[in-house]
Short mmCIF file of C-alpha atoms in Angstrom, two decimals:
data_model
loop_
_atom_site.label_atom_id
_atom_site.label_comp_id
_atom_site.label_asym_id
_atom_site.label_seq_id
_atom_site.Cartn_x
_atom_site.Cartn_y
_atom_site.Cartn_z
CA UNK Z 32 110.42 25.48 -0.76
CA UNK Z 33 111.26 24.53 -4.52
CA UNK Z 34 109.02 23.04 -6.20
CA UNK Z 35 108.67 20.21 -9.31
CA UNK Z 36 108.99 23.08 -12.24
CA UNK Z 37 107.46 22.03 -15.71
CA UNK Z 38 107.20 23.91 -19.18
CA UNK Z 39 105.92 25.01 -20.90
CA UNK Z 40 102.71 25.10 -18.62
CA UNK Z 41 100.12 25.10 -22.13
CA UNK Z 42 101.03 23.90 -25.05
CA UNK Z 43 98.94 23.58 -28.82
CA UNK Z 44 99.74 21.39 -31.40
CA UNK Z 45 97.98 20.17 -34.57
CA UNK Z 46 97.68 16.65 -35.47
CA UNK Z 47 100.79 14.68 -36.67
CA UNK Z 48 103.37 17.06 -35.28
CA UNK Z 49 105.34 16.51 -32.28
CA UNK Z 50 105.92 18.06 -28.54
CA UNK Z 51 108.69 17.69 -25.81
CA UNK Z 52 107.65 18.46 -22.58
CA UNK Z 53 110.20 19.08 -20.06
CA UNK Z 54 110.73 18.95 -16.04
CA UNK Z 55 113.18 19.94 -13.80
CA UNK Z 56 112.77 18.07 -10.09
CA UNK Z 57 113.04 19.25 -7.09
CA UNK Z 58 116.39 19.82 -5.93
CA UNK Z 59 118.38 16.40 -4.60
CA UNK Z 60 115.44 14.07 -6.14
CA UNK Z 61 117.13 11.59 -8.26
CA UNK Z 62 113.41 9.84 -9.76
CA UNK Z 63 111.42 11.48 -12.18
CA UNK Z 64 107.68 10.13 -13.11
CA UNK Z 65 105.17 11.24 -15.91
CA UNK Z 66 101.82 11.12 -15.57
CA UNK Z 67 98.92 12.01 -17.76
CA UNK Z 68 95.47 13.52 -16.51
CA UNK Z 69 92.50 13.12 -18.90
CA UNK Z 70 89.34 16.06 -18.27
CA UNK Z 71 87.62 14.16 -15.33
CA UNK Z 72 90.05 11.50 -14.97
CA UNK Z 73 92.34 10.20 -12.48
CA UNK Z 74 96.20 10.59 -13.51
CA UNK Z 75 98.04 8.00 -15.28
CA UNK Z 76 101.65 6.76 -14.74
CA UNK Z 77 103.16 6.97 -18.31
CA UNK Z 78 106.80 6.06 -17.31
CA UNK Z 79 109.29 6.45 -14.84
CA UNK Z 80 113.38 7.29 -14.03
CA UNK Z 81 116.04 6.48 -11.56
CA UNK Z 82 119.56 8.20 -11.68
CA UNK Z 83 118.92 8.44 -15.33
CA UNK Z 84 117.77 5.13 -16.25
CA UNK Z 85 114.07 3.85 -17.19
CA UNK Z 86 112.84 2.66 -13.75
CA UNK Z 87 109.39 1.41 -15.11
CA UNK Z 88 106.97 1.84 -17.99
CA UNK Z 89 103.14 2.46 -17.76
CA UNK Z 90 100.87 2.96 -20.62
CA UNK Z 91 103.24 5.04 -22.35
CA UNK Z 92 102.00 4.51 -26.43
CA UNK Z 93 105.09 3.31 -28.96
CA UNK Z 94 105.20 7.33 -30.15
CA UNK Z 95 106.14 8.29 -27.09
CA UNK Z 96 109.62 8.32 -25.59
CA UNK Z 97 111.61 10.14 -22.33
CA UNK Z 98 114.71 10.10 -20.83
CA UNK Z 99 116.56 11.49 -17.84
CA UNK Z 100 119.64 13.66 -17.89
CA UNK Z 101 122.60 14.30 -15.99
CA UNK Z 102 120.99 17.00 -14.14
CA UNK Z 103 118.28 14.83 -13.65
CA UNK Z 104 115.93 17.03 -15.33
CA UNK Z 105 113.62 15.00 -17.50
CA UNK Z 106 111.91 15.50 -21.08
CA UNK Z 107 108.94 13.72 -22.87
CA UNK Z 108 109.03 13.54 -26.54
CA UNK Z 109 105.41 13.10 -28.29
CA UNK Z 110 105.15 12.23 -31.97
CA UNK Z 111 102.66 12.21 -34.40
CA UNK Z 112 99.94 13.54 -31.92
CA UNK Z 113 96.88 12.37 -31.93
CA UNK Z 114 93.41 14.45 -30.66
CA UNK Z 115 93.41 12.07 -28.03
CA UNK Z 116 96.77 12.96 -26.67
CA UNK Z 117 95.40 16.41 -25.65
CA UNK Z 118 95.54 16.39 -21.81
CA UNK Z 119 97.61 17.41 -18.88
CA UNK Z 120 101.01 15.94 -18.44
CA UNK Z 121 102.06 16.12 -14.85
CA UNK Z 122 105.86 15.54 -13.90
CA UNK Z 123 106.28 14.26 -10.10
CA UNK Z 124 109.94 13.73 -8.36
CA UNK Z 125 110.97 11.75 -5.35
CA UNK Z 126 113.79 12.34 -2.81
CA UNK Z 127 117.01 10.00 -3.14
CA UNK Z 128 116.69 5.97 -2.54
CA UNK Z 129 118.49 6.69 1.11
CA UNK Z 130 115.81 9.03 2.58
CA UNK Z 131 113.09 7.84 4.56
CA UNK Z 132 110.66 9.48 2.20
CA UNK Z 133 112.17 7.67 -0.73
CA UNK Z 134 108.62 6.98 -2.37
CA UNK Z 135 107.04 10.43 -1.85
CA UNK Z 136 105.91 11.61 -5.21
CA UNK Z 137 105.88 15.51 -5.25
CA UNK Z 138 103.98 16.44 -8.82
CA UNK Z 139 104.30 20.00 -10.64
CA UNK Z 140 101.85 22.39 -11.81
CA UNK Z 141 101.60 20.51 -15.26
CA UNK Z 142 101.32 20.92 -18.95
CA UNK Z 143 98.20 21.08 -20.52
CA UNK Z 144 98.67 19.96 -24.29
CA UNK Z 145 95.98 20.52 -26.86
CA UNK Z 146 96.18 18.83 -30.13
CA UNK Z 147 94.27 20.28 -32.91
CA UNK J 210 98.38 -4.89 -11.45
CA UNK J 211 97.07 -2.69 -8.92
CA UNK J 212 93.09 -1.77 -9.27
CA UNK J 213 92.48 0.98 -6.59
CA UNK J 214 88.64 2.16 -6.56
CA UNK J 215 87.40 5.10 -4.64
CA UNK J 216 84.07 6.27 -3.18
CA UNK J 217 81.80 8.48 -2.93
CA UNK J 218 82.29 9.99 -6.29
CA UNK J 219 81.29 13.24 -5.17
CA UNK J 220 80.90 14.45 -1.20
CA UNK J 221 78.95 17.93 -0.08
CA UNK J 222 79.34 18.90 3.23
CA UNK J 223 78.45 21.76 5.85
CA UNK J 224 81.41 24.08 6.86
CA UNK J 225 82.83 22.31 10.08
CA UNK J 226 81.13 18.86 9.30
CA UNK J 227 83.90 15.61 8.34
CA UNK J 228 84.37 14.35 4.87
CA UNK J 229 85.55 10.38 4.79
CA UNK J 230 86.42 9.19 1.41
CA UNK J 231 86.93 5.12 1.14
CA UNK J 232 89.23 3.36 -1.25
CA UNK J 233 90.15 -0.64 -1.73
CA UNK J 234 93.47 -2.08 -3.12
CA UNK J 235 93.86 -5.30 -4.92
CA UNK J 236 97.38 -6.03 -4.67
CA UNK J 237 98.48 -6.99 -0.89
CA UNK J 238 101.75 -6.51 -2.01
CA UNK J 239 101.35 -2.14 -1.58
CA UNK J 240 102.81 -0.94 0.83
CA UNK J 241 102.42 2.92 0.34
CA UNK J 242 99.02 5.06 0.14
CA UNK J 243 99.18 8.56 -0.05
CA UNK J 244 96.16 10.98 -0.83
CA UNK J 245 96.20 13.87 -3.09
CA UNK J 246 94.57 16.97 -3.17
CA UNK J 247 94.24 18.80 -6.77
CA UNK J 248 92.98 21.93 -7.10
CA UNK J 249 91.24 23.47 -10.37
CA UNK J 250 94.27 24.27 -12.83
CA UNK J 251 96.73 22.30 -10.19
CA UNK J 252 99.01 19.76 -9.81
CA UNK J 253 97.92 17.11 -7.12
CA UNK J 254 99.45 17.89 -4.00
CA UNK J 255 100.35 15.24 -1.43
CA UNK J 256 98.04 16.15 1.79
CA UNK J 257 98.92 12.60 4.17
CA UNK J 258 100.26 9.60 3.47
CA UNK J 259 100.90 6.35 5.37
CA UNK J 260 102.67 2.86 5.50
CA UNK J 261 101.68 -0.78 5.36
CA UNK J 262 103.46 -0.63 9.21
CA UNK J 263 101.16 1.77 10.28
CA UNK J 264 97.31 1.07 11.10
CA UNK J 265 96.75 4.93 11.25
CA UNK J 266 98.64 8.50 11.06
CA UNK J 267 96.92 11.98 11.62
CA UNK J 268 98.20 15.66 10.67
CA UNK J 269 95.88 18.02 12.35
CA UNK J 270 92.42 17.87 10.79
CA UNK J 271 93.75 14.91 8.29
CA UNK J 272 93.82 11.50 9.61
CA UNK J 273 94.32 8.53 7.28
CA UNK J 274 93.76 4.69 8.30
CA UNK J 275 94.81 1.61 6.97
CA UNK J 276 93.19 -1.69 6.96
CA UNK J 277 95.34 -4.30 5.42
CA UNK J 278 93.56 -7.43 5.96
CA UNK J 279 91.04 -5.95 4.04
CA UNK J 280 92.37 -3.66 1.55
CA UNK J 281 91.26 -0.24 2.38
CA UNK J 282 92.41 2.75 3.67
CA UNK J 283 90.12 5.77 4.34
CA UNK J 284 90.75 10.04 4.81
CA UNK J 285 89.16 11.44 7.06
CA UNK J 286 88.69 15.67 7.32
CA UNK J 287 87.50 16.81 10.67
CA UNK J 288 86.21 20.53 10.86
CA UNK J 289 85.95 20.84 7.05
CA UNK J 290 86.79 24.86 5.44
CA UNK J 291 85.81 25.87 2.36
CA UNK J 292 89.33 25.96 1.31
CA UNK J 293 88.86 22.31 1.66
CA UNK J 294 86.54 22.41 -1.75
CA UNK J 295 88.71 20.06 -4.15
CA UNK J 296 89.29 16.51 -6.07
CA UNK J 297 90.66 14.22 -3.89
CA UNK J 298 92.60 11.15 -4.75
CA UNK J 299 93.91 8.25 -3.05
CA UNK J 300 96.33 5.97 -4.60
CA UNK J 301 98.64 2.93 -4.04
CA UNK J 302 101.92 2.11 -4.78
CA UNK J 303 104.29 -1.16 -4.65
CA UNK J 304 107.07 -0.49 -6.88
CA UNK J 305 107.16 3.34 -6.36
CA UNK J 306 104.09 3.87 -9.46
CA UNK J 307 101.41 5.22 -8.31
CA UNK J 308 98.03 3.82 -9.27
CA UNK J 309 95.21 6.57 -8.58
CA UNK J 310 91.65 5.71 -7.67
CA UNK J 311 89.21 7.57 -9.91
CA UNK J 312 88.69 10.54 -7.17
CA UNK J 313 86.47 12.38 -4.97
CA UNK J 314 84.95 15.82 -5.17
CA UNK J 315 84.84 17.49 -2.19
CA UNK J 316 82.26 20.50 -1.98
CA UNK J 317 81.95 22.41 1.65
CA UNK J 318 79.33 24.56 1.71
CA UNK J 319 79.38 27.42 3.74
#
C-alpha cells in the first residue's frame, strides 16, 4: 500500500540558512499534518491542512511557514535555523472528511534535519 | 489544551509475557486515542486505535480500552515477540491534532 512519502529523508544545514521540507500524502488524503520529534521526545504537532487551507496551528515558531497545494502535497519552509531546530520532521495524512477513518493520522518515514 | 501523560517510562518483559502501558487525558472533550509504534530510524506507525463510543477494541494480540469517566485508556500486548521491542506512544485527539504522551519503551527479552 502507498505510503506518506517525505524528502529529503536527512537534511544539514548551518545556522541562519533556510530548509523546505516536503510531503506528498497518501493517495485520496486531503489533510496534511507536521510534526516535529526531538532525540527522546514525543512528537509535536507544528501545524496542520485541509483541502489546502491552514486547518490548525501548533507550536509552529514565527520563522516557520507551510502550505498545501493543489495536489495536496505539502511543504515546510524553515528560516534562519537555529541549533535547536535540528530534529526529525514527520509529515502524517488523513483520508477525506467523508470516510469513517477521517481522523486516522498515517505519518512518513521523516526528515531528520541537522543544523550546524 | 490537551495534557496526555504516559506510564511506565520504560517496560522489559519475557518473550510471551503482556506489556500494558497506561495513559490519562485532560480534556473530556477527546474523542479519538490511537497508539503508535515507532521503530529506531521510523516514522510512528498506527498499531490500534479506538473511539470515545467504544469501551474497548482488540486486533489479535493488541487490545486497547477506554475509560472515559476517568480519563484513561490503556494497550495491552498479549504473547509479546521480540519484534515487539519499540517506543510506544499513545495520544489524544479532539480537533483531529494529535497530542502524544511522552512514550514507552518496550524491551522483550528473549
Amino acid at each position: 500500500a502507498a505510503g506518506v512519502i517525505q524528502s529529503p529523508r536527512h537534511l544539514i544545514k548551518e545556522k541562519r540558512e533556510t530548509a523546505t521540507l516536503k510531503c506528498y500524502p497518501i493517495p485520496r488524503h486531503d489533510t496534511v499534518y507536521w510534526y516535529q520529534q526531538g532525540p527522546g521526545q514525543d512528537p509535536q504537532f507544528l501545524i496542520s491542512f485541509y483541502e489546502k487551507m491552514q486547518s490548525d496551528k501548533g507550536s509552529i515558531p514565527d520563522r516557520f511557514s507551510a502550505q498545501q497545494f493543489s495536489d495536496y502535497h505539502s511543504e515546510l519552509n524553515m528560516s534562519s535555523l537555529e541549533l535547536g531546530d535540528s530534529a526529525l520532521y514527520f509529515c502524517a495524512s488523513s483520508p477525506l472528511e467523508t470516510s469513517e477513518k477521517y481522523n486516522e493520522q498515517f505519518f512518513g518515514p521523516g526528515t531528520r534535519l541537522t543544523v550546524l | 489544551g490537551e495534557n496526555v501523560e504516559q506510564h511506565p517510562s520504560t517496560l522489559s518483559v519475557q518473550e510471551g509475557d503482556s506489556a500494558v502501558i497506561k495513559c490519562t487525558y485532560s480534556d473530556s472533550a477527546s474523542n479519538y486515542f490511537p497508539w503508535y509504534k515507532q521503530e529506531l530510524g521510523k516514522g510512528p506507525q498506527l498499531i490500534i486505535d479506538i473511539r470515545s463510543n467504544v469501551g474497548e477494541k482488540k486486533d489479535q494480540r493488541i487490545a486497547v480500552t477506554l475509560n472515559k469517566t476517568a480519563k484513561h485508556f490503556s494497550l495491552h500486548i498479549t504473547e509479546t515477540q521480540p519484534e515487539d521491542s519499540a517506543v510506544y506512544f499513545c495520544a489524544a485527539s479532539r480537533d483531529y491534532k494529535l497530542s502524544f504522551g511522552a512514550g514507552t519503551t518496550v524491551t522483550v527479552r528473549a
